Short mmCIF file of C-alpha atoms in Angstrom, two decimals:
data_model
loop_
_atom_site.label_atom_id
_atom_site.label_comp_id
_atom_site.label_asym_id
_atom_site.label_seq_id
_atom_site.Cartn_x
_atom_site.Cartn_y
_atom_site.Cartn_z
CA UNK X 1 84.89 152.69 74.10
CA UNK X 2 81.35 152.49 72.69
CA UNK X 3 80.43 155.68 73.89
CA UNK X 4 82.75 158.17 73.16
CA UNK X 5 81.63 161.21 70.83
CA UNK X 6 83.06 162.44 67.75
CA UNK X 7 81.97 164.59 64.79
CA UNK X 8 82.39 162.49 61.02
CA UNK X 9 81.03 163.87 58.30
CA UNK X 10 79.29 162.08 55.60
CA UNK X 11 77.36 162.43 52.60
CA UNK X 12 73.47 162.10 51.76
CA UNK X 13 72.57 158.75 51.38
CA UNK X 14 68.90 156.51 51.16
CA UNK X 15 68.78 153.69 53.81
CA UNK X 16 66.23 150.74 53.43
CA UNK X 17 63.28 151.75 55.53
CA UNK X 18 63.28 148.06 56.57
CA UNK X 19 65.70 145.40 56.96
CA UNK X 20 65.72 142.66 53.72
CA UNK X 21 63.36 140.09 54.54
CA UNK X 22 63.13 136.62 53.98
CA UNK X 23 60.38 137.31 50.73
CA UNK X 24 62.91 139.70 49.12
CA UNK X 25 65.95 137.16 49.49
CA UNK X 26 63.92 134.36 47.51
CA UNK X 27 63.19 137.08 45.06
CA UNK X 28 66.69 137.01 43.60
CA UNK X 29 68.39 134.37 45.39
CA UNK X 30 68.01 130.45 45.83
CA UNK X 31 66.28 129.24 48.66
CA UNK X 32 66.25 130.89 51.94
CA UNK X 33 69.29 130.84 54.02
CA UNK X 34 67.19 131.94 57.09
CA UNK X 35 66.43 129.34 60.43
CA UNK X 36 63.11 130.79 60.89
CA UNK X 37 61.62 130.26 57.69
CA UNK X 38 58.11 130.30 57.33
CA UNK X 39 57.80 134.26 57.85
CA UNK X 40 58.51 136.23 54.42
CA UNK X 41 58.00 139.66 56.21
CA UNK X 42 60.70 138.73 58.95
CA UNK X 43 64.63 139.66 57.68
CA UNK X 44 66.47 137.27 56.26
CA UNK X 45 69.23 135.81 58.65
CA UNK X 46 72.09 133.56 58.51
CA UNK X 47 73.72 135.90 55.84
CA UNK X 48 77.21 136.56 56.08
CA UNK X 49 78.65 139.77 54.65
CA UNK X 50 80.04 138.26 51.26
CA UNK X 51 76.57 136.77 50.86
CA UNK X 52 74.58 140.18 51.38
CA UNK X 53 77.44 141.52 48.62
CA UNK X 54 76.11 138.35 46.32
CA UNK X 55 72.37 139.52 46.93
CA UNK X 56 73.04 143.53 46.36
CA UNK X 57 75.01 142.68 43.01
CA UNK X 58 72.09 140.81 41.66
CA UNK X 59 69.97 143.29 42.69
CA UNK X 60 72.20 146.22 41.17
CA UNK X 61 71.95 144.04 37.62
CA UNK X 62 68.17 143.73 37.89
CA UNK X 63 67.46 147.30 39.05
CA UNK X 64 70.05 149.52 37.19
CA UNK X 65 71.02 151.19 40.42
CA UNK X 66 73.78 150.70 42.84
CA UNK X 67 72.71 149.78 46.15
CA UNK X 68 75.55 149.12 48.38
CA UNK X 69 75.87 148.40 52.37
CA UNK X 70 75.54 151.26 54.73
CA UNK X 71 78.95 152.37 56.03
CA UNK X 72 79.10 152.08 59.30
CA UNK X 73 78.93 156.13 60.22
CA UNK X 74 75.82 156.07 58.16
CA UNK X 75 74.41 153.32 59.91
CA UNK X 76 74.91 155.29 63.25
CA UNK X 77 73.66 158.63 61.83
CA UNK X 78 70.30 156.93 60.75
CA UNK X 79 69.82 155.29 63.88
CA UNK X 80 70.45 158.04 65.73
CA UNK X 81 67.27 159.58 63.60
CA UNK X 82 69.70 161.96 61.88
CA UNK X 83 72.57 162.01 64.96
CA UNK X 84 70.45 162.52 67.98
CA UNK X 85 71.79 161.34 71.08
CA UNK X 86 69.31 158.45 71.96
CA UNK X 87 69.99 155.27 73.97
CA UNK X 88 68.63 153.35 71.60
CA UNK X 89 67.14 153.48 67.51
CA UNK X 90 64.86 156.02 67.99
CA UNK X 91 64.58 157.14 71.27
CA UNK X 92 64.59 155.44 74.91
CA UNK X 93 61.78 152.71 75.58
CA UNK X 94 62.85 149.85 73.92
CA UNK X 95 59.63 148.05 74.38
CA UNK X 96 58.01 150.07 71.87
CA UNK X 97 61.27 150.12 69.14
CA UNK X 98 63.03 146.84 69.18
CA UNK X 99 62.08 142.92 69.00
CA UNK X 100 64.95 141.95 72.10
CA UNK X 101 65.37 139.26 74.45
CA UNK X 102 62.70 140.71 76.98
CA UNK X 103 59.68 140.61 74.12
CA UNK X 104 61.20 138.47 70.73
CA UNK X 105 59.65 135.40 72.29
CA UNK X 106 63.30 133.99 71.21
CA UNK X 107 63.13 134.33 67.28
CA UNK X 108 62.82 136.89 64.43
CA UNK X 109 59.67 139.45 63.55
CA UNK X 110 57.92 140.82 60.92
CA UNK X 111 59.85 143.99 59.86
CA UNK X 112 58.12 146.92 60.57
CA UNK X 113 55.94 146.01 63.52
CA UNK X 114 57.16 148.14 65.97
CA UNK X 115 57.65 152.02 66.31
CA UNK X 116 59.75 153.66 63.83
CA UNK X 117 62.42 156.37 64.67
CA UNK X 118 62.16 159.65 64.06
CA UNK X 119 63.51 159.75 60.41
CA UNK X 120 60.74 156.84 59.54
CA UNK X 121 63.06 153.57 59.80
CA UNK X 122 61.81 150.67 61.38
CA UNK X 123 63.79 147.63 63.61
CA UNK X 124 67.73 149.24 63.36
CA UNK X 125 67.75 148.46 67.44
CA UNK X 126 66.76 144.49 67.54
CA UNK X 127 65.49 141.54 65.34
CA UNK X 128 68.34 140.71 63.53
CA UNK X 129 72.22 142.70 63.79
CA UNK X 130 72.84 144.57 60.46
CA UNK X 131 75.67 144.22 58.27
CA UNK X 132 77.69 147.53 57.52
CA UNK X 133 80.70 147.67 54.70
CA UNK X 134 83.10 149.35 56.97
CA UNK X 135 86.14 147.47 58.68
CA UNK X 136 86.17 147.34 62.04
CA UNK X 137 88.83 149.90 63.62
CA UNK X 138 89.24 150.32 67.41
CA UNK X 139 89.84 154.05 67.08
CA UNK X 140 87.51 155.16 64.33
CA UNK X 141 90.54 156.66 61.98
CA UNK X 142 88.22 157.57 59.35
CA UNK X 143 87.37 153.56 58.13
CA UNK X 144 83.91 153.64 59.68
CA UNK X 145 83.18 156.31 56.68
CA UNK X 146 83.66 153.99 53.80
CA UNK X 147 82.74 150.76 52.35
CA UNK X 148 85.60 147.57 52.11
CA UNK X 149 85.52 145.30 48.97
CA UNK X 150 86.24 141.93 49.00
CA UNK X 151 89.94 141.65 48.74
CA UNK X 152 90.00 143.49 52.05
CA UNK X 153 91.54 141.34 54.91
CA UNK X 154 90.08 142.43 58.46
CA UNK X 155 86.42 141.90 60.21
CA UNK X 156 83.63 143.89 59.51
CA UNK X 157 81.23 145.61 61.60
CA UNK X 158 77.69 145.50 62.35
CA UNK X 159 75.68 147.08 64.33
CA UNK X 160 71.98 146.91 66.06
CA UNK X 161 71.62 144.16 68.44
CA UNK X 162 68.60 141.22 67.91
CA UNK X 163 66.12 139.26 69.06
CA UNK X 164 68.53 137.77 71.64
CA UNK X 165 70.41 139.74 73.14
CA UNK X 166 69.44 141.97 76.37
CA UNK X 167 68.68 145.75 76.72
CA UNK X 168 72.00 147.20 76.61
CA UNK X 169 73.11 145.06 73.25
CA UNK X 170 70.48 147.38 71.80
CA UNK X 171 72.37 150.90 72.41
CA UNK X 172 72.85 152.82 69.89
CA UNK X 173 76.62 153.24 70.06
CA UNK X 174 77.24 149.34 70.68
CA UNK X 175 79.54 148.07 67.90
CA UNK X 176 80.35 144.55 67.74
CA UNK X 177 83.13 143.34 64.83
CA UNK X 178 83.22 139.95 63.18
CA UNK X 179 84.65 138.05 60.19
CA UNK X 180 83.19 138.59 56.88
CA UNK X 181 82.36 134.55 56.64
CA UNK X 182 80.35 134.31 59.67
CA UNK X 183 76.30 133.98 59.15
CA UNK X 184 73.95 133.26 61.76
CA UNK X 185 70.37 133.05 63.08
CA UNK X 186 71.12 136.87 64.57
CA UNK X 187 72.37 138.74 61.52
CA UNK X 188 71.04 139.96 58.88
CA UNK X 189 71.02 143.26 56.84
CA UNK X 190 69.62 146.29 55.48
CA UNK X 191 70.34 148.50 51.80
CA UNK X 192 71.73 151.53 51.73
CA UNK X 193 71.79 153.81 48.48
CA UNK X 194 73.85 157.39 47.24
CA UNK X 195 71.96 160.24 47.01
CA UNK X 196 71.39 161.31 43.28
CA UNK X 197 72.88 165.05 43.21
#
């Protein structure tokens, strides 16, 4: 099911060259919801998808602009380094693109550390699974294209892999679905903007 292909259109869009890390959380937030603390340049983790809604609408009010969750079509496109068709975020040898279980040394990194892909985006394969705002659907009927609010009932998806899980967590079209409430030491996310036209 991962793999199959399928054209979806979708319009320009920014996408934080980085994931949010732990420095930028205590920026606007309270505390640090992350377990590894001690590391502001690693993401921020143990944020469920209502929280990372909490964090973008503070930053919205401070900023003046409307930063928003990728959807989860956009999150594929920019891993994909603009929709090529790459194993993983940015080409094939993991090693070089993505903090996993065979190099994490079991636990978050700095952002940026390791090889961006081709579009200049750091860490979408590994360190922590990202967030998206799309519902999860089995048969991608067009909901992978758009962003759910918070009255929606359903899971969400997110995609990327992390620091624990093995090689083939880290394809590119691996697509995992989860409540909205769930947080953990493996998820985390990154921001995602419109395009001014």
């Amino acid at each position: 099911e991962d793999e199959a292909q399928r054209r979806v259109c979708i319009s320009d869009f920014h996408i934080g060259k980085y994931e949010v890390t732990q420095a930028q959380w205590r920026a606007l937030m309270r505390g640090n919801p992350s377990h590894f603390t001690g590391c502001d340049e690693c993401p921020v983790e143990q944020v469920g998808w209502n929280e990372a809604l909490d964090y973008i609408q503070k930053l919205n009010v401070r900023t003046g602009k409307n930063y928003r969750l990728p959807t989860e079509a956009e999150w594929e496109y920019a891993c994909r380094g603009g929709g090529l068709r790459q194993r993983y975020c940015g080409g094939d040898n993991l090693d070089q693109l993505a903090w996993f279980s065979g190099n994490s040394r079991q636990r978050t990194q700095p952002v940026g550390q390791l090889a961006p892909n081709r579009l200049g985006i750091h860490d979408m394969s590994g360190n922590v699974w990202e967030w998206t705002c799309s519902l999860y659907s089995v048969t991608y009927d067009g909901t992978e294209q758009h962003c759910a609010d918070r009255n929606h009932a359903g899971l969400r998806v997110f995609r990327g892999g992390s620091w624990e899980n093995s090689a083939h967590r880290m394809r590119a079209a691996v697509r995992y679905r989860i409540v909205p409430t769930y947080s953990g030491a493996t998820v985390g996310f990154r921001l995602a903007l419109d395009a001014v036209r």
